[in-house]
Coordinates of C-alpha atoms and ligand atoms in Angstrom, one line a residue:
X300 CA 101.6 114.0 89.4
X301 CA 100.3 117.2 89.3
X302 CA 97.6 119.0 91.1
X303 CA 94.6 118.4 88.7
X304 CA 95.7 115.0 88.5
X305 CA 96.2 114.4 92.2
X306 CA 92.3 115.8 92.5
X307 CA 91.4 113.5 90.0
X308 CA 92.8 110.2 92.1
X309 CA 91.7 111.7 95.2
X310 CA 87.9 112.5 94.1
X311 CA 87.5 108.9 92.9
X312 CA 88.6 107.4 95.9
X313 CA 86.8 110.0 98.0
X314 CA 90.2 111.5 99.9
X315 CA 90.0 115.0 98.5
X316 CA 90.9 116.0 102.5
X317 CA 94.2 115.2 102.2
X318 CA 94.2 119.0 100.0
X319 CA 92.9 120.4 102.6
X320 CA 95.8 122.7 103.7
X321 CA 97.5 122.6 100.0
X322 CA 96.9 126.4 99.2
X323 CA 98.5 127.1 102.7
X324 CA 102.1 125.3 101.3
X325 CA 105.2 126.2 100.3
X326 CA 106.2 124.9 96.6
X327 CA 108.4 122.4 98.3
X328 CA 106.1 120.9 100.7
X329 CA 103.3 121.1 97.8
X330 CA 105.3 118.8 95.5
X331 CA 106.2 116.6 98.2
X332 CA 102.6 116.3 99.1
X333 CA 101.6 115.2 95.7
X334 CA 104.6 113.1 95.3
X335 CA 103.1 111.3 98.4
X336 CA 99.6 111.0 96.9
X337 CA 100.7 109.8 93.5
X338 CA 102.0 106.6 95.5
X339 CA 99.2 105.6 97.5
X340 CA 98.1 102.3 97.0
X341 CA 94.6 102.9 97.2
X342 CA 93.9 98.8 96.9
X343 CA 94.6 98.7 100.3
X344 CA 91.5 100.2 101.3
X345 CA 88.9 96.8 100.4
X346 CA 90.1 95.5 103.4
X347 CA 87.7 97.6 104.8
X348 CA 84.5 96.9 103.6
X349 CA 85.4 93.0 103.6
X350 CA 83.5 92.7 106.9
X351 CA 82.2 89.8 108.8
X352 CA 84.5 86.8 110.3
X353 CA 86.9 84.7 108.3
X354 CA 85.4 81.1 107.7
X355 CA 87.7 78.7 109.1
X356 CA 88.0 75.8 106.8
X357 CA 88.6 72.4 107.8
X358 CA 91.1 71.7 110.3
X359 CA 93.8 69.2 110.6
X360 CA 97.0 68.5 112.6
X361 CA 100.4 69.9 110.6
X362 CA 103.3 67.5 110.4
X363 CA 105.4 68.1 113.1
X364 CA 108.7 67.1 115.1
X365 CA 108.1 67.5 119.2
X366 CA 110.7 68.4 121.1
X367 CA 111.3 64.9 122.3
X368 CA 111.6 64.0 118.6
X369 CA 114.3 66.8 118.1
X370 CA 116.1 65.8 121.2
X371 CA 116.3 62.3 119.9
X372 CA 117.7 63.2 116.7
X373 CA 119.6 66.3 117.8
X374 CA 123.0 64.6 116.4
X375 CA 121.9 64.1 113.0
X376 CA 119.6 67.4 112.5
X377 CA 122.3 69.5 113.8
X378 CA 125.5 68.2 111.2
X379 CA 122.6 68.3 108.1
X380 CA 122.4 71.7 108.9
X381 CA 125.9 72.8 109.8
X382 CA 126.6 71.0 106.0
X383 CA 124.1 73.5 105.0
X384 CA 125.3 76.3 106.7
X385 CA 128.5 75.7 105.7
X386 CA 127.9 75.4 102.1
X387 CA 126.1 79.4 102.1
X388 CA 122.4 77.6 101.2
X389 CA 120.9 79.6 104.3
X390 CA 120.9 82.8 105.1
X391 CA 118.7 84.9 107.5
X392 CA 116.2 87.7 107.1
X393 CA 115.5 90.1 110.2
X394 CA 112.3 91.7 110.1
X395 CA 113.2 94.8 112.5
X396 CA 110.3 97.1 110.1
X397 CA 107.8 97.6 113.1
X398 CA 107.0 100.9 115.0
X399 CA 106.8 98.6 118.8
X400 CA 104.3 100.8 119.8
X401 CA 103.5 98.5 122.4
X402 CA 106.6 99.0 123.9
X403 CA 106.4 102.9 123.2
X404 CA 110.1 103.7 122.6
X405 CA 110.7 106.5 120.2
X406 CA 114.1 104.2 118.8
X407 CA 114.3 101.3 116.6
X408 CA 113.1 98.2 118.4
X409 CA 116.3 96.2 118.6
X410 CA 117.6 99.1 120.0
X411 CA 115.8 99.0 123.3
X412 CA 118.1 98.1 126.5
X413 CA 117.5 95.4 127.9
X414 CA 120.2 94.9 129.9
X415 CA 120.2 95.6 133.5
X416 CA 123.1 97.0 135.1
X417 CA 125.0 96.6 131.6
X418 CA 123.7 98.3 128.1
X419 CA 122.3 95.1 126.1
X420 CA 120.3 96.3 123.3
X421 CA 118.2 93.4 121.8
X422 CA 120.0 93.4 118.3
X423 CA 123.1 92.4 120.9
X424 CA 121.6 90.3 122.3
X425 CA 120.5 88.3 119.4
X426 CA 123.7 89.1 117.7
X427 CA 125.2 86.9 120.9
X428 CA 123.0 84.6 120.1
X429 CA 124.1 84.1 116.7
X430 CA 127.3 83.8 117.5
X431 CA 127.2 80.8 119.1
X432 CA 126.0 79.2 115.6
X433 CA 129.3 81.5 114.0
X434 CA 131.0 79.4 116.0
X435 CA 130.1 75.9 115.6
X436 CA 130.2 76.3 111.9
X437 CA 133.4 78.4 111.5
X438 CA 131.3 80.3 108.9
X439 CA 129.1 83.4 109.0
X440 CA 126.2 83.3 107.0
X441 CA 124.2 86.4 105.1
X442 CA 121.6 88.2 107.4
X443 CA 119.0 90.9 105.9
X444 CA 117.7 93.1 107.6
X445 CA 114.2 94.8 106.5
X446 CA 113.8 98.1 108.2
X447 CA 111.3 100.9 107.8
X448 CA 111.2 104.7 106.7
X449 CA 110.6 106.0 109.7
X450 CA 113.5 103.4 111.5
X451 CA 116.2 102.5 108.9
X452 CA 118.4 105.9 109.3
X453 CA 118.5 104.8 113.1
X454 CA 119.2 101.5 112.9
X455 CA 121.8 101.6 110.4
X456 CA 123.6 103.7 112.7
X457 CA 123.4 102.1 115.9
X458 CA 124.7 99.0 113.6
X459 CA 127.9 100.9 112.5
X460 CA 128.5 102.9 116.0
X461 CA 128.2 99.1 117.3
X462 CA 130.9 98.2 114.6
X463 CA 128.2 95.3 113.3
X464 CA 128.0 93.7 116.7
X465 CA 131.7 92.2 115.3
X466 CA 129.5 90.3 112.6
X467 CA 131.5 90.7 108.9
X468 CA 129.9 94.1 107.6
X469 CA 129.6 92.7 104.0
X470 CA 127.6 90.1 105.3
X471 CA 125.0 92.5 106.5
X472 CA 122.5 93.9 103.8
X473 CA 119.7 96.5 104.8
X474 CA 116.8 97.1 102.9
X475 CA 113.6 99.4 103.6
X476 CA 109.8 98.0 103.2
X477 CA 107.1 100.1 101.9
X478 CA 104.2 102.1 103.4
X479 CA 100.5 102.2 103.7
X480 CA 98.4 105.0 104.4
X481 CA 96.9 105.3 107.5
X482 CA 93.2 106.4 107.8
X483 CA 90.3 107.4 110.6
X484 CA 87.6 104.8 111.5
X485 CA 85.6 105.9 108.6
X486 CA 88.4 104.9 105.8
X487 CA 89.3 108.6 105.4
X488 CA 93.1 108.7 105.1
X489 CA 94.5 111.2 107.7
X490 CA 97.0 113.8 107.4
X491 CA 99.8 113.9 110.0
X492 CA 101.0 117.5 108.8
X493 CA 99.0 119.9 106.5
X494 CA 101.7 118.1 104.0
X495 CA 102.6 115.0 104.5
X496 CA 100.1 111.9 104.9
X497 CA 100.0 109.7 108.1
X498 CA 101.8 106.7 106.6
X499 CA 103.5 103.8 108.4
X500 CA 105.1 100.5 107.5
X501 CA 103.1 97.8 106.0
X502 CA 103.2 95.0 108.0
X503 CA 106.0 92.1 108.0
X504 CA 103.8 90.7 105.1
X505 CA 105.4 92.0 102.3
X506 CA 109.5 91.6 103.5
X507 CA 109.9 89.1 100.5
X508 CA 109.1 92.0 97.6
X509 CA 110.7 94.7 99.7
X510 CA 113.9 92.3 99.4
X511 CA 113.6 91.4 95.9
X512 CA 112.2 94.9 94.9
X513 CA 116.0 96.4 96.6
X514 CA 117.5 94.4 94.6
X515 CA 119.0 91.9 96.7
X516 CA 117.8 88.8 94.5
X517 CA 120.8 89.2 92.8
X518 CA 123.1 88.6 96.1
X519 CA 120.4 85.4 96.5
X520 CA 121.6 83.9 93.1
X521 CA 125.2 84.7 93.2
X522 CA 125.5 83.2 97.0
X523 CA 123.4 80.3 96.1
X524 CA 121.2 81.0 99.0
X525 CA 118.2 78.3 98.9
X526 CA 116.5 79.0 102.5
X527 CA 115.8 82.0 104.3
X528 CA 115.3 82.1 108.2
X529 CA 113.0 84.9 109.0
X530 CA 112.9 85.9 112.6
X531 CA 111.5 89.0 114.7
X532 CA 113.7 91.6 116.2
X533 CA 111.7 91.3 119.4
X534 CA 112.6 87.3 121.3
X535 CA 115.6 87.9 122.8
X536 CA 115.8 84.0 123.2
X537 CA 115.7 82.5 119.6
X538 CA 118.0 80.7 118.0
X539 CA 118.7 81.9 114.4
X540 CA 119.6 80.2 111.7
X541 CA 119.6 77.1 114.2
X542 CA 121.4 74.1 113.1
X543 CA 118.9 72.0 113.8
X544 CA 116.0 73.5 113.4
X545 CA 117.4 73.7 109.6
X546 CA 118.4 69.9 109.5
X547 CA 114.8 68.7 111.1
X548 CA 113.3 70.4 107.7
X549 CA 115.8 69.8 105.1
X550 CA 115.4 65.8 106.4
X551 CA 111.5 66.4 106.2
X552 CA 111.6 66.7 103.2
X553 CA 109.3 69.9 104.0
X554 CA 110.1 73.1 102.1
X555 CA 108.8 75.2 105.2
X556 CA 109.5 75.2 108.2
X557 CA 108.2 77.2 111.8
X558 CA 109.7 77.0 115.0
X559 CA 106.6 76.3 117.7
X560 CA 106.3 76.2 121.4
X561 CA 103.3 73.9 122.6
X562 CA 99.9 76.3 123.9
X563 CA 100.2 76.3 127.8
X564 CA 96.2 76.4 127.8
X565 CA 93.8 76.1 124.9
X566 CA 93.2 80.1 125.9
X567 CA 96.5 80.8 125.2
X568 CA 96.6 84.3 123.1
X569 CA 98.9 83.0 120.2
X570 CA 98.6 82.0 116.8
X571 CA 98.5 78.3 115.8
X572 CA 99.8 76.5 112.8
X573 CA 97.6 74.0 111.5
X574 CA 96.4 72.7 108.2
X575 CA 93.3 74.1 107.0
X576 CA 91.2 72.5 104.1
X577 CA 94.6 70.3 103.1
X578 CA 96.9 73.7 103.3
X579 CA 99.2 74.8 105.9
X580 CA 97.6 77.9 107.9
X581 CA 97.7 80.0 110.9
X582 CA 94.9 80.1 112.4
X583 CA 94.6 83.4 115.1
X584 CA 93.8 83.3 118.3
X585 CA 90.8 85.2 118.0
X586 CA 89.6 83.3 115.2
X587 CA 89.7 79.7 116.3
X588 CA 86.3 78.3 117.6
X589 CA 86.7 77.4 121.6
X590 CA 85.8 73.6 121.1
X591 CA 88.4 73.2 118.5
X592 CA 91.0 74.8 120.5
X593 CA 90.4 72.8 123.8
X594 CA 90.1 69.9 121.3
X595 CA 92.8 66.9 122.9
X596 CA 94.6 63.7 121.9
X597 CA 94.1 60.5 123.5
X598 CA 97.7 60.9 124.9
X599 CA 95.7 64.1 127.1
X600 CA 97.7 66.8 124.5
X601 CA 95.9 69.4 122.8
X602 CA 95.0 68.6 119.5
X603 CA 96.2 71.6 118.0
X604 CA 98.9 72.5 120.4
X605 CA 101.6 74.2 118.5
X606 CA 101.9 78.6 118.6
X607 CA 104.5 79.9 116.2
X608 CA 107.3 82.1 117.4
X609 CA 107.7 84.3 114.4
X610 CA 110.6 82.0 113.4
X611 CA 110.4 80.2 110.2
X612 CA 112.5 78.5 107.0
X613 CA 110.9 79.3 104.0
X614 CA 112.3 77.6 100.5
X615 CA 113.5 80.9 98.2
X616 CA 112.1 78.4 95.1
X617 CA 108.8 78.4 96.3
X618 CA 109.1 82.3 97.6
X619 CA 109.7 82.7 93.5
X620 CA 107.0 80.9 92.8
X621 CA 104.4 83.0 94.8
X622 CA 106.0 86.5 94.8
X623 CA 103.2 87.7 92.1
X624 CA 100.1 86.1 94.8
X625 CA 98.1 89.2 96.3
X626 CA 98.5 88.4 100.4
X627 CA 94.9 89.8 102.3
X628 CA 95.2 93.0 103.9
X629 CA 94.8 93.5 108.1
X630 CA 93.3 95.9 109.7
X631 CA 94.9 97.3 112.7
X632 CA 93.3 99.7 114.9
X633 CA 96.0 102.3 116.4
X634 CA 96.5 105.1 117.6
X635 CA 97.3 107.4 114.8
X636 CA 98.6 111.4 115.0
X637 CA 96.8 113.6 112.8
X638 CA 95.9 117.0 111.8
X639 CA 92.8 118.7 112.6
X640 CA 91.7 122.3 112.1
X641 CA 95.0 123.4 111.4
X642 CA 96.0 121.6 115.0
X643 CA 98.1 118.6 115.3
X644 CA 96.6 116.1 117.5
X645 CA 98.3 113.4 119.6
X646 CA 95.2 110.7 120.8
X647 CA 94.9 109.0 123.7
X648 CA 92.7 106.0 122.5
X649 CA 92.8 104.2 118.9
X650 CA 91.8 106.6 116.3
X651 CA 91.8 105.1 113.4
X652 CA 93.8 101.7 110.9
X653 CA 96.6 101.2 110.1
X654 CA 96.8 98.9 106.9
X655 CA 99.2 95.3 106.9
X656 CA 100.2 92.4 105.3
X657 CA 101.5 89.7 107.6
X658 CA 104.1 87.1 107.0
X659 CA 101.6 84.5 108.1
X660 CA 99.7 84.7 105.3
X661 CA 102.8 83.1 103.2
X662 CA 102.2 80.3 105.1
X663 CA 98.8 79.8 103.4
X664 CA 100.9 79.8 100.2
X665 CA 102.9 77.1 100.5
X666 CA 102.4 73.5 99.9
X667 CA 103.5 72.9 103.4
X668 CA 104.9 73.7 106.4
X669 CA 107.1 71.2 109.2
X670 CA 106.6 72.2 112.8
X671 CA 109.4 71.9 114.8
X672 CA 108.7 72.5 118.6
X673 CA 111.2 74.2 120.2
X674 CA 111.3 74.4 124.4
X675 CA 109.8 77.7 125.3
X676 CA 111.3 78.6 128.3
X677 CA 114.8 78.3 126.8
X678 CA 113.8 79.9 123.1
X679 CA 110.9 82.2 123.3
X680 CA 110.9 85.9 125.5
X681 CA 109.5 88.1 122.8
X682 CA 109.6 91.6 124.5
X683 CA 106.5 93.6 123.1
X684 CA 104.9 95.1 126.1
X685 CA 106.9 96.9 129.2
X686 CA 105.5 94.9 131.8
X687 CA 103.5 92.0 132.5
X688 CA 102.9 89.2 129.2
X689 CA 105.6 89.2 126.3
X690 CA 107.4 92.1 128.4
X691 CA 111.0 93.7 129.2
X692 CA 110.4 92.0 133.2
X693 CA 109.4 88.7 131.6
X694 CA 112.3 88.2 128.9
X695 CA 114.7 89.8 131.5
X696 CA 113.7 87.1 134.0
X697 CA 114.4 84.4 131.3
X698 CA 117.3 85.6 129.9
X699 CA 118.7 85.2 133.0
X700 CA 117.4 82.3 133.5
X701 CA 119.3 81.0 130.8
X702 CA 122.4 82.2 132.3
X703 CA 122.9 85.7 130.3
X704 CA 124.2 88.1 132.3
X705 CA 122.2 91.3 132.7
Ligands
UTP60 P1 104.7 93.1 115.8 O1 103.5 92.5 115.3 O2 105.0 92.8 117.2 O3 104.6 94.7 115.6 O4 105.9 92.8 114.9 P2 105.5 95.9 116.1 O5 105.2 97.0 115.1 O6 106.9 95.5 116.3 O7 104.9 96.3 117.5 P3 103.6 96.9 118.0 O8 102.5 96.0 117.6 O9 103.5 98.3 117.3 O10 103.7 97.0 119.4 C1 106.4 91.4 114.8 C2 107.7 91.5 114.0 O11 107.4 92.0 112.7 C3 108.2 93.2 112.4 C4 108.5 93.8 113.8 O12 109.7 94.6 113.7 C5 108.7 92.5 114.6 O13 110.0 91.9 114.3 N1 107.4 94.1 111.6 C6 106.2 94.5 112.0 C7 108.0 94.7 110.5 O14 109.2 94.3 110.1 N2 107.3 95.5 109.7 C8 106.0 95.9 110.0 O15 105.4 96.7 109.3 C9 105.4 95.4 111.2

């Protein structure tokens, strides 16, 4: 792109700031601005005039196995999915993409410490984890991880200075999702440097074209891989690629799958899986109506009891099948370095969105989705704030609780 061209683009989608400092460049740092520009996704940007709340459709119970049920057929859950395991059909994807700003380290998520008078970093952790399903099935199965511009270099790495966590090396596959532009509360894309554009990662939305577009369909079709585990880099708890979690849904008959834990109050901040208007959905926290939420069973249990854990078993078939559907675009209000007057500012309070697609919006696409409840205080300590809810204190407290050492 060139720079009558780049005016061009930016005029019609009213950006022509982002040339604000382009006379002031070098020829480097010119090109690489316009390089930048001439791979904006610009479509991003109807998210924000959508405006007004999301209509909740009808809602409806999902099918579901309780914990009881799982205990009960634990046996016979656990050896279908060993078979499974064992054969390569599953295979895991690790969306470790995020920025964590929550948890304000300037490092890679997984690499956070979270050990306490040992160094535990989470990917450890959960690499520990892991192996306990390495062992049962005397097999190691495929696990991609989906990392960021701003993290992969990191992360690849502390992988290799780790030696792979002693997971085989060519079982591990990296592969980097895209960016969207970041912009001020008035949709006006921001500049981070007087050349380059505030971008970040795009959400955990899009880690099934980030994987295909890498090229790692082809390691999907050799392998014969039919399911993919996706799980967060941040519970330090979860079970991955879970024999039984995998036999529950291949003996559902489902062809997705979420791992749940059951709402400690209707308040509870945490997104539930439901069906809306005969589809499977997540419905936010902030978006389901009060009396639905408190809404309860005869039995005295919450109607729509079940939060997902960021932990599900999607069908690659039906992934195929949907890879070409649009998913809606998030906003998320952050706070976002930017240039200003030829200063670089740093802001203390959310200055502007950050744009995202989120995996929970491929729930929406599929014809449905099993819930398998899992028990929470032995399977979810998500670590996304320092201290107090979903923190480094909680999660320490139930790792060892669970009887990891710290
Ligand atoms: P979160 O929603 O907790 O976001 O991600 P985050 O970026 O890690 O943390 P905050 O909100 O800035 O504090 C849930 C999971 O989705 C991944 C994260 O790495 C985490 O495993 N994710 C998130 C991506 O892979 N890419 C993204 O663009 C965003």
């Amino acid at each position: 792109m060139n720079l009558a061209e780049a005016k061009q683009v930016l005029l019609e989608h009213g950006q022509q700031q982002l040339l604000e400092y382009y006379d002031e460049l070098d020829e480097g740092a010119k090109k690489a601005l316009l390089d930048q520009i001439s791979k904006i996704n610009f479509s991003v940007f109807h998210a924000l005039n959508k405006g007004g709340e999301r209509k909740i459709g009808k809602l409806s119970p999902v099918p579901a196995f309780t914990a009881a049920d799982v205990e009960q057929n634990r046996e016979e859950f656990e050896s279908l999915g060993i078979a499974a395991l064992r054969s390569g059909k599953v295979a895991a994807v690790l969306l470790a993409g995020g920025q964590g700003t929550r948890l304000g380290s300037d490092n890679p998520k997984g690499m956070f410490n979270i050990g306490v008078t040992r160094e535990l970093s989470i990917f450890e952790q959960q690499f520990d984890n892991i192996s306990q399903v390495t062992k049962k099935t005397g097999t190691y199965f495929h696990i991609f991880v989906m990392t960021s511009e701003v993290n992969n270099d990191k992360t690849v790495e502390f992988f290799k200075e780790k030696n792979f966590f002693g997971y085989p090396e060519d079982k591990i596959h990296f592969f980097v999702q895209e960016m969207a532009p970041a912009c001020d509360l008035n949709g006006k894309i921001l500049l981070e440097d007087k050349g380059r554009v505030a971008m970040s990662p795009n959400g955990n939305g899009g880690w099934y074209s980030s994987l295909i577009k890498n090229g790692d369909g082809e390691i999907l079709s050799r392998e014969g891989i039919e399911w993919l585990n996706v799980y967060s880099v941040d519970n330090v708890l979860q079970r991955i690629c879970d024999p039984v979690f995998i036999g529950a849904t291949l003996k559902s008959g489902c062809n997705c799958s979420a791992k749940v834990v059951k709402k400690v109050s209707p308040e509870e901040k945490v997104g539930v899986l439901c069906m809306e208007d005969g589809k499977p959905a997540i419905v936010e926290y902030y978006e389901m109506p009060q009396d639905i939420a408190s809404l309860r069973r005869p039995d005295g249990e919450l109607k729509f009891a079940y939060g997902v854990t960021l932990n599900y078993l999607f069908k690659v078939e039906l992934l195929n099948k949907t890879i070409d559907k649009t998913l809606p675009v998030h906003l998320s209000l952050k706070k976002i370095p930017y240039i200003s007057g030829g200063v670089k500012v740093k802001p203390e309070e959310p200055n502007g969105y950050k744009f995202e697609y989120l995996v929970l919006d491929m729930i929406k696409l599929m014809e449905n989705c099993l819930a398998v409840e899992v028990v929470r205080e032995k399977e979810f300590a998500p670590v996304k704030n320092r201290t107090g809810v979903d923190s480094v204190d909680s999660a320490r407290a139930l790792l060892a609780k669970n009887g990891v050492k710290l």
